[in-house]
mmCIF file of C-alpha atoms and ligand atoms in Angstrom:
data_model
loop_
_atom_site.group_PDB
_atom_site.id
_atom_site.type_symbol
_atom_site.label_atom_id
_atom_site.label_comp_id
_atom_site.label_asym_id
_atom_site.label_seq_id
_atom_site.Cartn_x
_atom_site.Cartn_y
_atom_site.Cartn_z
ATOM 1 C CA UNK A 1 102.291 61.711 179.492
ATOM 2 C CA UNK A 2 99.322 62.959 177.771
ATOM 3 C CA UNK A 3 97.985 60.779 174.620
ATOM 4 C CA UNK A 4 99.501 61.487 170.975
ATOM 5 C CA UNK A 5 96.088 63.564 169.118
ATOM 6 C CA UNK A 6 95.605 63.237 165.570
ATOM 7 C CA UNK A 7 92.888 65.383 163.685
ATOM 8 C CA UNK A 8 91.768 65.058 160.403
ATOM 9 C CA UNK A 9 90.675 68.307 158.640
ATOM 10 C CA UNK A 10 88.412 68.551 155.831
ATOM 11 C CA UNK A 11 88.145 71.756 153.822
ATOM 12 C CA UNK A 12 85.409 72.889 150.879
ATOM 13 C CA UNK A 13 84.402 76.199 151.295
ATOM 14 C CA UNK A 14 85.546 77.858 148.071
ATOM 15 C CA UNK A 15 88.348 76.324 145.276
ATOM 16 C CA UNK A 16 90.402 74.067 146.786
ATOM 17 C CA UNK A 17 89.401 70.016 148.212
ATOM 18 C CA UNK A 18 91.648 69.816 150.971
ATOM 19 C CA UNK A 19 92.180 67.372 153.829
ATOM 20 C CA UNK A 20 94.966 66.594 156.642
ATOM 21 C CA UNK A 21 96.324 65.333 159.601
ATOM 22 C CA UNK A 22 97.845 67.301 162.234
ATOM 23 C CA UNK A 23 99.549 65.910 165.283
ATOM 24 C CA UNK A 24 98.156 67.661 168.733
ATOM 25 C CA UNK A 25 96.949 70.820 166.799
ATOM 26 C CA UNK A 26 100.280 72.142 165.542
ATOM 27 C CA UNK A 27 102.077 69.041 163.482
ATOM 28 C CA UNK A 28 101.538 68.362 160.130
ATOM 29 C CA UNK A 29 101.612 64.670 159.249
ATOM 30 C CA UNK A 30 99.891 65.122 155.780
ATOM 31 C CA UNK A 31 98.148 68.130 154.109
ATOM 32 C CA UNK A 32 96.618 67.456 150.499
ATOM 33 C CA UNK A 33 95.174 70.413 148.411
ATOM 34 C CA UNK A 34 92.992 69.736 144.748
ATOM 35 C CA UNK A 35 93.029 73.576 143.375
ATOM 36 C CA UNK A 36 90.461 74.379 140.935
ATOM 37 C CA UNK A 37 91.945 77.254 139.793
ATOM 38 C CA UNK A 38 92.179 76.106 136.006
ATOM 39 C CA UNK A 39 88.589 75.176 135.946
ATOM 40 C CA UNK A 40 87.404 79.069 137.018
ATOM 41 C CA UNK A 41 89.995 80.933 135.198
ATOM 42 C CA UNK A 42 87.877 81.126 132.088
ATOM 43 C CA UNK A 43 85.189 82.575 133.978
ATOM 44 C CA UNK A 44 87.287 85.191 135.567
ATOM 45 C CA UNK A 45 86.126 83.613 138.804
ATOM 46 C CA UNK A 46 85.126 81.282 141.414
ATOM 47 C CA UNK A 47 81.492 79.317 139.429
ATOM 48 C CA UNK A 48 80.035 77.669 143.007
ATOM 49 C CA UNK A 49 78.494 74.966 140.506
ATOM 50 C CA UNK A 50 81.529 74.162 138.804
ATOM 51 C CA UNK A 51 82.625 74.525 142.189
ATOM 52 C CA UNK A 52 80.672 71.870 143.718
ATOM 53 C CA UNK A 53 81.246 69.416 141.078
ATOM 54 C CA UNK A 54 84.726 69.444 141.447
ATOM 55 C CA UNK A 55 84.433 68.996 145.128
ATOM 56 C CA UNK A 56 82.304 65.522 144.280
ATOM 57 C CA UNK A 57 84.925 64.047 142.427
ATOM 58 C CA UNK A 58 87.794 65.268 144.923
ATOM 59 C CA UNK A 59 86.490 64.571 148.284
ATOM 60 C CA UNK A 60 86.943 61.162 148.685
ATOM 61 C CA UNK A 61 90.167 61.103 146.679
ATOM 62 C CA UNK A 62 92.251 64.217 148.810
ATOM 63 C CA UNK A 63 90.787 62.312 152.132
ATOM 64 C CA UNK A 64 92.521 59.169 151.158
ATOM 65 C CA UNK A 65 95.821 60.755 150.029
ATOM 66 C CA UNK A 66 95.891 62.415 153.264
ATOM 67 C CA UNK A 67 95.861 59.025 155.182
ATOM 68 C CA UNK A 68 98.311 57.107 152.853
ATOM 69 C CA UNK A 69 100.627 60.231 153.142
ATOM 70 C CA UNK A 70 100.396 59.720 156.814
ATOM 71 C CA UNK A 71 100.499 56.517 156.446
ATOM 72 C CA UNK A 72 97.723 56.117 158.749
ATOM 73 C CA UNK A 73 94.278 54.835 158.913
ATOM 74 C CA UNK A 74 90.813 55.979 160.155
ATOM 75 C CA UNK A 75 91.485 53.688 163.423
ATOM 76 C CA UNK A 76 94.515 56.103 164.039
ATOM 77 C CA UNK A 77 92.197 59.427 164.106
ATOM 78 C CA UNK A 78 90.623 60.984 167.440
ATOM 79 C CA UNK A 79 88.672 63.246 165.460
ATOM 80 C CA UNK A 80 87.114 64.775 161.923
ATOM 81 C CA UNK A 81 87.359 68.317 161.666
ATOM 82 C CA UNK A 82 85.500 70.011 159.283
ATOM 83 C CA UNK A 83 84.881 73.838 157.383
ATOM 84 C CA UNK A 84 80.751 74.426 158.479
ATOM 85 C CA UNK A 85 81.391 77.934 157.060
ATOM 86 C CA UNK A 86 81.271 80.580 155.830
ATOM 87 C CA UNK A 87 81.766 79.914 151.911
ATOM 88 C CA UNK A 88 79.725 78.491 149.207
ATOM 89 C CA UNK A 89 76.762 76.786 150.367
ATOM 90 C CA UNK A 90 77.389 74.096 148.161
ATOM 91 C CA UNK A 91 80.481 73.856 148.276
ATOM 92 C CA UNK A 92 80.350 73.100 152.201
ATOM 93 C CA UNK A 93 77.742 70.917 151.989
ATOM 94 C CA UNK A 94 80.343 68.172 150.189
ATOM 95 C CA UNK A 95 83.083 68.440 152.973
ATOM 96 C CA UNK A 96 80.450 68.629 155.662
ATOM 97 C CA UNK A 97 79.014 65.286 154.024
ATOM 98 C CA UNK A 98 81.957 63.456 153.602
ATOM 99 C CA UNK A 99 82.884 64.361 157.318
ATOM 100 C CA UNK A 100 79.711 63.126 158.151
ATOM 101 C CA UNK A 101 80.015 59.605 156.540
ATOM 102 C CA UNK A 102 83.496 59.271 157.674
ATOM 103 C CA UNK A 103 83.085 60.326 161.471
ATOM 104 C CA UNK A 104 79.803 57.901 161.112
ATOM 105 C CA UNK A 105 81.483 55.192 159.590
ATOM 106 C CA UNK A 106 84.394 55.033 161.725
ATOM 107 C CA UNK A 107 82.862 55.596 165.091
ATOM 108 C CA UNK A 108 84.790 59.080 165.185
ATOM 109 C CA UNK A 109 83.741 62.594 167.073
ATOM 110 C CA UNK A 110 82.960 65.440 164.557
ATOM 111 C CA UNK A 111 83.749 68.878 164.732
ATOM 112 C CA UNK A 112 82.397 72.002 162.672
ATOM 113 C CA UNK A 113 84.836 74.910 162.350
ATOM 114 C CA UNK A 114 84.916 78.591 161.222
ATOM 115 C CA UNK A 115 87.075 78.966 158.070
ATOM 116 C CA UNK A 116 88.299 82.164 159.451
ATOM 117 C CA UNK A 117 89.053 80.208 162.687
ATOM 118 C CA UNK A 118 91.502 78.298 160.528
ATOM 119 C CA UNK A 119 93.049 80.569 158.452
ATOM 120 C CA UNK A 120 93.986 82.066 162.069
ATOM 121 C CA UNK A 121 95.445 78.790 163.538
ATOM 122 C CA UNK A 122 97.193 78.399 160.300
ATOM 123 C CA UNK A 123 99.892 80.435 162.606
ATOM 124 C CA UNK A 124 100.039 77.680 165.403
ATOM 125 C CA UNK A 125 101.346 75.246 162.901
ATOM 126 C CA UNK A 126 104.270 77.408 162.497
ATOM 127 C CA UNK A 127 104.952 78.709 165.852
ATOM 128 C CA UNK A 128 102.672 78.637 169.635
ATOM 129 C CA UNK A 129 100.235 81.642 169.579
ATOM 130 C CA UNK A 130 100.833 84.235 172.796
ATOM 131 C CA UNK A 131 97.719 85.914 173.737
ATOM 132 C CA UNK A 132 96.530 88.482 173.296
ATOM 133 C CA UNK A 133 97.023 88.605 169.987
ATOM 134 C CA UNK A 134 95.988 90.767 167.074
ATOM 135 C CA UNK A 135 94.941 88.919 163.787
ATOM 136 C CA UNK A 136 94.895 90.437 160.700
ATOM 137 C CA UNK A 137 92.578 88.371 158.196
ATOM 138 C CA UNK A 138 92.756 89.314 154.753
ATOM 139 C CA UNK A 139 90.909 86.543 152.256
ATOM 140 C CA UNK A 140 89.253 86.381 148.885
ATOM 141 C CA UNK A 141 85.843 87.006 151.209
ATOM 142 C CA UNK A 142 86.588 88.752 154.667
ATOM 143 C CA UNK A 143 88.979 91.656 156.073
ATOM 144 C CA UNK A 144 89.236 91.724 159.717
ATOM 145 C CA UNK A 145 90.920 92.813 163.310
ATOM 146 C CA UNK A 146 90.964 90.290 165.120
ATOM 147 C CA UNK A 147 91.297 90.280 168.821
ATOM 148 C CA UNK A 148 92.421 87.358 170.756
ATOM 149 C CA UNK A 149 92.773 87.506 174.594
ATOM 150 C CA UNK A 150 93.007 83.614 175.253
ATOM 151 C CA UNK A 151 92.697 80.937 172.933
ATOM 152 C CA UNK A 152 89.829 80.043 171.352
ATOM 153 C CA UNK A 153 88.542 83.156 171.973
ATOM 154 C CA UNK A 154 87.956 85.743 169.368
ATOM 155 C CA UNK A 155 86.689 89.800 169.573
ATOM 156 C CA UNK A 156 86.017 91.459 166.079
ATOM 157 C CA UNK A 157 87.526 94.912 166.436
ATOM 158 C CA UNK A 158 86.982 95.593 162.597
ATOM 159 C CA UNK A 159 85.432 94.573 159.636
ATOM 160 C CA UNK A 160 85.148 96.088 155.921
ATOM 161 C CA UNK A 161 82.110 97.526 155.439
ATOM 162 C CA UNK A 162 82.108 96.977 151.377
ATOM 163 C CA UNK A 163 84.535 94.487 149.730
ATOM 164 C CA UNK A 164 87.049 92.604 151.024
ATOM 165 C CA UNK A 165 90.670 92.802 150.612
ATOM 166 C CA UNK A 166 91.106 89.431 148.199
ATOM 167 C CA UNK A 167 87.703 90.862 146.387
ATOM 168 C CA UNK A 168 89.061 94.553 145.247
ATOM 169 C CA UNK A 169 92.481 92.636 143.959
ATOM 170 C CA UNK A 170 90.561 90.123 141.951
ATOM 171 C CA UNK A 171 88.507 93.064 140.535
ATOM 172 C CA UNK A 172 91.132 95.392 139.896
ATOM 173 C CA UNK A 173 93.129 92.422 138.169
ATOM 174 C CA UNK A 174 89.890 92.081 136.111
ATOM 175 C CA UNK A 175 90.173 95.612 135.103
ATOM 176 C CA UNK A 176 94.027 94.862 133.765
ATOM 177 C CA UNK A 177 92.410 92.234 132.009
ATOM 178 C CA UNK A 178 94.664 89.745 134.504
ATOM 179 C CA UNK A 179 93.194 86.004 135.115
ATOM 180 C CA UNK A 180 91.521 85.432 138.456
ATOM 181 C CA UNK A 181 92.599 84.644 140.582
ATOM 182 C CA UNK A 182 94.385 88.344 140.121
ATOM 183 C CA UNK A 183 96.178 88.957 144.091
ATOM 184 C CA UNK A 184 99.284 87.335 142.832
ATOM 185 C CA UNK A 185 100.298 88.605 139.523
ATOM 186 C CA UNK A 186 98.833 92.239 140.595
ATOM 187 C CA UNK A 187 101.849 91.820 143.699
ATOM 188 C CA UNK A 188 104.390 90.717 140.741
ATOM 189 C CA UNK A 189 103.691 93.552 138.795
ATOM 190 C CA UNK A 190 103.517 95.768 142.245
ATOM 191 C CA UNK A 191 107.017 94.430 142.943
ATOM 192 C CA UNK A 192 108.520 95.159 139.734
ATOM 193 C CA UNK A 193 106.755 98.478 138.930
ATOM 194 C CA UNK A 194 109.109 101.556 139.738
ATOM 195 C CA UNK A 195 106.705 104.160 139.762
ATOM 196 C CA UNK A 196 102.822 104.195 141.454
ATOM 197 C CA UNK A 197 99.456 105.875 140.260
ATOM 198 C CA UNK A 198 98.398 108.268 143.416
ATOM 199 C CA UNK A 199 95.320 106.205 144.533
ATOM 200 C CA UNK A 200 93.077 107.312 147.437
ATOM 201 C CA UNK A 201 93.458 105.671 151.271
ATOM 202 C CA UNK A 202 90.573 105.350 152.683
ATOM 203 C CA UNK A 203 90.827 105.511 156.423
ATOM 204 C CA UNK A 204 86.837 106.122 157.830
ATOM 205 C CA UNK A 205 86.424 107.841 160.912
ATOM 206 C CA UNK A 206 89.653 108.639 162.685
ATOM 207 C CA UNK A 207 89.052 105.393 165.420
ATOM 208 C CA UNK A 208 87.942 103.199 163.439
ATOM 209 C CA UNK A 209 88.930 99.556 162.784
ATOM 210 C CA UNK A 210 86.879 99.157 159.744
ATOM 211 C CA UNK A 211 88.189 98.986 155.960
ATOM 212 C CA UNK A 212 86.326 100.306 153.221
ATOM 213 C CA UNK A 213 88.124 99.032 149.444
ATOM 214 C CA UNK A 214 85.035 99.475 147.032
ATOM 215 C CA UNK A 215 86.275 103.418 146.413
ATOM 216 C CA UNK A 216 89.668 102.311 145.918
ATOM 217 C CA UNK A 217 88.474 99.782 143.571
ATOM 218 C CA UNK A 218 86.201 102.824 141.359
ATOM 219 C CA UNK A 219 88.981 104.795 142.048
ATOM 220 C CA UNK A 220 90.860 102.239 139.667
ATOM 221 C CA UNK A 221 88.442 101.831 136.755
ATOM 222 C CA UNK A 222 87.553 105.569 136.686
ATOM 223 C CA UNK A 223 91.449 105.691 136.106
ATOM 224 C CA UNK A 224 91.142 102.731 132.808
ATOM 225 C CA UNK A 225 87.794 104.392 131.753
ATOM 226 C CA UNK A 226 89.260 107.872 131.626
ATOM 227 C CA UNK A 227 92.461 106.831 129.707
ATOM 228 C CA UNK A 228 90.383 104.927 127.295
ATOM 229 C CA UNK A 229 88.038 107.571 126.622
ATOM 230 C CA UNK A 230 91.614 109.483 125.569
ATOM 231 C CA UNK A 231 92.607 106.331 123.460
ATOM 232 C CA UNK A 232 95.546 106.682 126.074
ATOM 233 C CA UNK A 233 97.370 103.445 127.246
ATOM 234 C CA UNK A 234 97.728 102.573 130.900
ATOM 235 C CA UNK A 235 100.927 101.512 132.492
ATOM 236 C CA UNK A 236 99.373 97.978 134.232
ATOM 237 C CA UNK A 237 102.480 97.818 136.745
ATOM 238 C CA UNK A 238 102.071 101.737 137.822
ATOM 239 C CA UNK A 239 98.576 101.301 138.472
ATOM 240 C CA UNK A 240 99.074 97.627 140.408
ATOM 241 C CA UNK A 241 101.810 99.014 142.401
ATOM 242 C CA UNK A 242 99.158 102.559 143.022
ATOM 243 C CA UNK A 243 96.556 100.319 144.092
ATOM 244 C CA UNK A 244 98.674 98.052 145.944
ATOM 245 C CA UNK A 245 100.421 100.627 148.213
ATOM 246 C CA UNK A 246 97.313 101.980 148.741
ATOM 247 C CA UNK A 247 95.594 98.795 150.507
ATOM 248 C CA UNK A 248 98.925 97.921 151.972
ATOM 249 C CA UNK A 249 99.484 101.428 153.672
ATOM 250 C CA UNK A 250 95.582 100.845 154.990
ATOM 251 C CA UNK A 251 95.930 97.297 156.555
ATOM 252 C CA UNK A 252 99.493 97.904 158.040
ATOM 253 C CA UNK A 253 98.676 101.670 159.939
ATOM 254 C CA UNK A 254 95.364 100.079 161.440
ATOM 255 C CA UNK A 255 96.749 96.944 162.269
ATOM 256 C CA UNK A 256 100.045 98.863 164.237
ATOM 257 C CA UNK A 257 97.151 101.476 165.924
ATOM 258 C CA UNK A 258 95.034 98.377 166.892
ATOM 259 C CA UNK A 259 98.109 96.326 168.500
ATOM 260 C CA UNK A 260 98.891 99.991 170.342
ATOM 261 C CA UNK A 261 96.001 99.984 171.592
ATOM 262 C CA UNK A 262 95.213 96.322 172.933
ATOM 263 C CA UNK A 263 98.994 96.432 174.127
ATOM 264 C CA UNK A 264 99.283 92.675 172.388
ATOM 265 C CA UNK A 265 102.210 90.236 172.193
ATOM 266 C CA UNK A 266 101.868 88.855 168.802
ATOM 267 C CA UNK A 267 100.547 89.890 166.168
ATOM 268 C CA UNK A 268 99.439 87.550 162.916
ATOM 269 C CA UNK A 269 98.572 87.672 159.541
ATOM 270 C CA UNK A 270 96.244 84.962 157.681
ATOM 271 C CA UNK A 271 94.182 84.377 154.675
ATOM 272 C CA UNK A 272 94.587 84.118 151.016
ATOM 273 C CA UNK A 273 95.789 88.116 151.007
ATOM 274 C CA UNK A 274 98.796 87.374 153.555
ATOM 275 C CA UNK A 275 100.881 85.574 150.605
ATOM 276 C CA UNK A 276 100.644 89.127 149.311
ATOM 277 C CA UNK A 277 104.784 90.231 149.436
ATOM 278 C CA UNK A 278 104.185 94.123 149.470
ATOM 279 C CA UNK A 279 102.123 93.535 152.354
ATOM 280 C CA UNK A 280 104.436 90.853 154.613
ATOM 281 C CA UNK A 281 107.350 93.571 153.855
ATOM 282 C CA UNK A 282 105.543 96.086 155.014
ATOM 283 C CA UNK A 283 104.185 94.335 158.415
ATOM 284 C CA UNK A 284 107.135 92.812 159.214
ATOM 285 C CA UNK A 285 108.923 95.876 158.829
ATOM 286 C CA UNK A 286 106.360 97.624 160.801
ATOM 287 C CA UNK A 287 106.345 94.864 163.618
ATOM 288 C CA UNK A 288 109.983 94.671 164.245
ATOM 289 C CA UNK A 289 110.694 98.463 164.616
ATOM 290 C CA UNK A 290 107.913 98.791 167.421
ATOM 291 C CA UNK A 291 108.967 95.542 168.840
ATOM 292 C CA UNK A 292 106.086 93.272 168.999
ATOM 293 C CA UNK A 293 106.422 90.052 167.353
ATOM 294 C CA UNK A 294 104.908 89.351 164.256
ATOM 295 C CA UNK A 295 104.630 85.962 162.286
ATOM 296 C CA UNK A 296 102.804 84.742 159.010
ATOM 297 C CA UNK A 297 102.252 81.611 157.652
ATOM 298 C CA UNK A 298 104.390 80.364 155.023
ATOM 299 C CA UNK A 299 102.663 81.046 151.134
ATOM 300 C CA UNK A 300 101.237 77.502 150.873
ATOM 301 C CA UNK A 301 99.279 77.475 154.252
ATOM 302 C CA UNK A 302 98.061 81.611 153.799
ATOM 303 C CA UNK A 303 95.576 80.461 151.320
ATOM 304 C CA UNK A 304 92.889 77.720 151.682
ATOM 305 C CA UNK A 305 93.837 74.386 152.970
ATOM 306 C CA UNK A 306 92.950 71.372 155.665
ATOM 307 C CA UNK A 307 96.065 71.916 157.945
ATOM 308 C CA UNK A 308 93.996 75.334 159.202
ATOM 309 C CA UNK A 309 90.915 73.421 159.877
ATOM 310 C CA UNK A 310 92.891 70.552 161.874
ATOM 311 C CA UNK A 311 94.823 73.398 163.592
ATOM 312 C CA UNK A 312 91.425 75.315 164.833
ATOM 313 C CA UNK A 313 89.742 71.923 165.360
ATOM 314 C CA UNK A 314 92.151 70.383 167.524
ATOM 315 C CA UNK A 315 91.729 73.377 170.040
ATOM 316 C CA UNK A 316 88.011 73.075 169.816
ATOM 317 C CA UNK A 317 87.789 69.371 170.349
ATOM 318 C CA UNK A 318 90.362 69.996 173.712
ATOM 319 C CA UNK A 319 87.495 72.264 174.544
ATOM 320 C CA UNK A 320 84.876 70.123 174.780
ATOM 321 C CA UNK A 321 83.515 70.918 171.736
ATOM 322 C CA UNK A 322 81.728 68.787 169.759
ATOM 323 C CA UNK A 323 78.921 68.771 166.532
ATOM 324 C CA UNK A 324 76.156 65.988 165.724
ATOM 325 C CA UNK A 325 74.895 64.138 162.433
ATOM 326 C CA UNK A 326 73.200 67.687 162.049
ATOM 327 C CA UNK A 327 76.029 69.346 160.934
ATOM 328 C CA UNK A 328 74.883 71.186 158.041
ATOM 329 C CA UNK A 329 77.004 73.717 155.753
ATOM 330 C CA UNK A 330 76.468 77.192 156.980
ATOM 331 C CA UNK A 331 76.994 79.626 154.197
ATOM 332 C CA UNK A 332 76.977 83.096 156.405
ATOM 333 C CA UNK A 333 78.119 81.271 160.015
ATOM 334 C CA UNK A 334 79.893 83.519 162.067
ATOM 335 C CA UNK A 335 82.973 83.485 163.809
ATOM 336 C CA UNK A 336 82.132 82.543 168.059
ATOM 337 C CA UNK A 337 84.703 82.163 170.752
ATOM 338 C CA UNK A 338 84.920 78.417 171.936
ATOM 339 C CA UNK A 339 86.855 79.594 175.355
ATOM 340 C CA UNK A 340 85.801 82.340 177.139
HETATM 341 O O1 KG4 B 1 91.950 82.684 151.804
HETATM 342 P P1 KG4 B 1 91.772 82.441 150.367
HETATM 343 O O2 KG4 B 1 92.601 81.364 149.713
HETATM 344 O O3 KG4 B 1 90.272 82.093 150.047
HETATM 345 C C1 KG4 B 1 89.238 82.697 150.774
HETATM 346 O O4 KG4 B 1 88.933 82.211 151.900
HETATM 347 O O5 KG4 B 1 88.728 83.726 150.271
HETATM 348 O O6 KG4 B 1 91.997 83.838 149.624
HETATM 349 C C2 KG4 B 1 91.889 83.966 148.235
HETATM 350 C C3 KG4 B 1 92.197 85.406 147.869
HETATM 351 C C4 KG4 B 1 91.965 85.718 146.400
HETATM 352 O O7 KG4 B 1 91.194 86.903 146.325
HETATM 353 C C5 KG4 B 1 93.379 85.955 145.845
HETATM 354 O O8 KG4 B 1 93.423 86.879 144.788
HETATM 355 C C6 KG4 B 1 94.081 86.481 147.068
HETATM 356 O O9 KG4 B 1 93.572 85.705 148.131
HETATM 357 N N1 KG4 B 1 95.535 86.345 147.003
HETATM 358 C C7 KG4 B 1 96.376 87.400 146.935
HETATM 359 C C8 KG4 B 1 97.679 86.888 146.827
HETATM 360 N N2 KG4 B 1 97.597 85.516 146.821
HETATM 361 C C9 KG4 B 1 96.271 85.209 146.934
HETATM 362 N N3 KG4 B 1 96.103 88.719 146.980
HETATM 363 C C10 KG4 B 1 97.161 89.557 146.906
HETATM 364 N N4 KG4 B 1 98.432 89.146 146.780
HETATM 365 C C11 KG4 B 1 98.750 87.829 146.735
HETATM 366 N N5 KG4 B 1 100.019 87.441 146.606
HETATM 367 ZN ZN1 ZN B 2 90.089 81.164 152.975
#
């Protein structure tokens, strides 16, 4: 019988301190997030030094929590997994550091990972990934396609070429004058609306996997600055539910012409966007009348957190793969296959 493997992730890219244990890459013993949402409301978003800050004083703190919830100690670990990047420079540097210290001081292997990597094993905590597989990542910083023929192994099909999914919902929320981070209330108020401004889709050429949301997003506050300018009043659920259906209709028709096309058993949504309700409904709906399976994770793992990283990580490190003390935060690192 193979050997019991327990990871420890590490996550600081962005908002949230995280850190966890997961059992042989798809068990979670412990998984500890410090949100500082409350800190960057007032700023209507993400400040990377207030950012970093809070990191300092979390670090240590979430890493501990995740070993008492575990009930474990560092002897117990085969490995540190960490977020290299891409995020906040530093913001990465303070997991990457306290990964560092901790693999050093406990005689432990160390492992950089792609955050996107982890948002996309966020899935194998929930059920085992079949390959190929088409992943659709929507986050606060990246929209993409996805294409995984073995695991480990990732092909970018598409990309958007302006602002990401996460990005035109936290904008658009600042335009209805909704806190950051704006994705969730702008889906409550899409939910509840009963009527929908007609908002442009924009589909590129006619094969392509790209997404484009900045025209949307002008779309939007041409739509505010034009009723202001005639002292009219917007209706803030019509327009959330407009702009909504809009990126929803977008992501789901490329996604279903995408897993046509690379004939793929599963397909998966992850990143901070897939909590978004409209857009589950509308891919699981999608999914299950052309009969390919479709999964996402459950709310609390969709947006940032260490299970991911430990998820991602443990297939790495059963690949061979392993980083030095030079492990160094990588604001703009991209996302490479680790199998081929
Ligand atoms: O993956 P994530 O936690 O952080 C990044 O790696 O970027 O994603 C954060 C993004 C934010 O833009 C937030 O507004 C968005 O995910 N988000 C949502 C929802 N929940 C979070 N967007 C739309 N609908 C939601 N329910
Ligand atoms: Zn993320």
């Amino acid at each position: 019988m193979e050997k019991d493997l327990y990871i420890l992730g590490i996550e600081s890219s962005c908002d949230e301190t995280a850190a966890s244990i997961v059992k042989n890459g798809h068990e979670i013993v412990s998984n500890v997030v410090a949100s500082q949402i409350e800190s960057h409301k007032r700023f209507g978003g993400v400040v990377p030094e207030i950012a970093s800050r809070h990191h300092v004083e979390q670090i240590t703190i979430v890493i501990e929590e995740a070993l008492q919830q575990a009930n474990m100690k560092p002897e117990d670990l085969d490995a540190v997994c960490v977020t290299e990047g891409p995020g906040l420079v530093g913001a990465l540097l303070i997991g990457v550091n306290a990964a560092k210290a901790f693999a050093f001081a406990n005689d432990l292997p160390l492992v950089g990972v792609h955050h996107i990597a982890g948002h996309i094993y966020a899935n194998a905590l929930i059920q085992p990934m079949e390959f190929p597989l088409l992943a659709l990542v929507v986050s606060g910083g990246h929209t993409e396609l996805v294409l995984m023929e073995a695991d480990g192994h990732f092909k970018l099909i598409g990309e958007t070429r302006d602002d990401a999914a996460g990005e035109a919902y936290d904008k658009v929320a600042r335009v209805l004058n909704i806190p950051y981070p704006g994705g969730p209330k702008i889906d409550q108020l899409a939910q509840e609306s009963d009527a929908a401004v007609d908002f442009p889709r924009v589909w590129l050429e006619h094969d392509s996997y790209d997404f484009s949301f900045s025209g949307l997003k002008s779309a939007v506050i041409n739509y505010k600055h034009n009723a202001d300018q005639r002292s009219e009043k917007i209706n803030p659920m019509h327009v959330a539910k407009g702009f909504q259906d809009s990126v929803v209709e977008v992501l789901t028709a490329k996604t279903l012409r995408a897993a046509r096309e690379f004939k793929v058993k599963q397909v998966i949504a992850a990143g901070g966007v897939s909590a978004n309700r409209g857009l589950r409904t509308s891919l699981e709906k999608t999914f299950k009348k052309e009969g390919i399976p479709f999964y996402v994770p459950p709310l609390k793992l969709c947006t940032d957190n260490a299970a991911m990283i430990a998820a991602a990580g443990s297939s790495m490190f059963k690949a061979g793969k392993r980083s030095d003390m030079a492990l160094n935060g990588r604001p703009g690192k991209e996302l490479i296959s680790w199998n081929d």
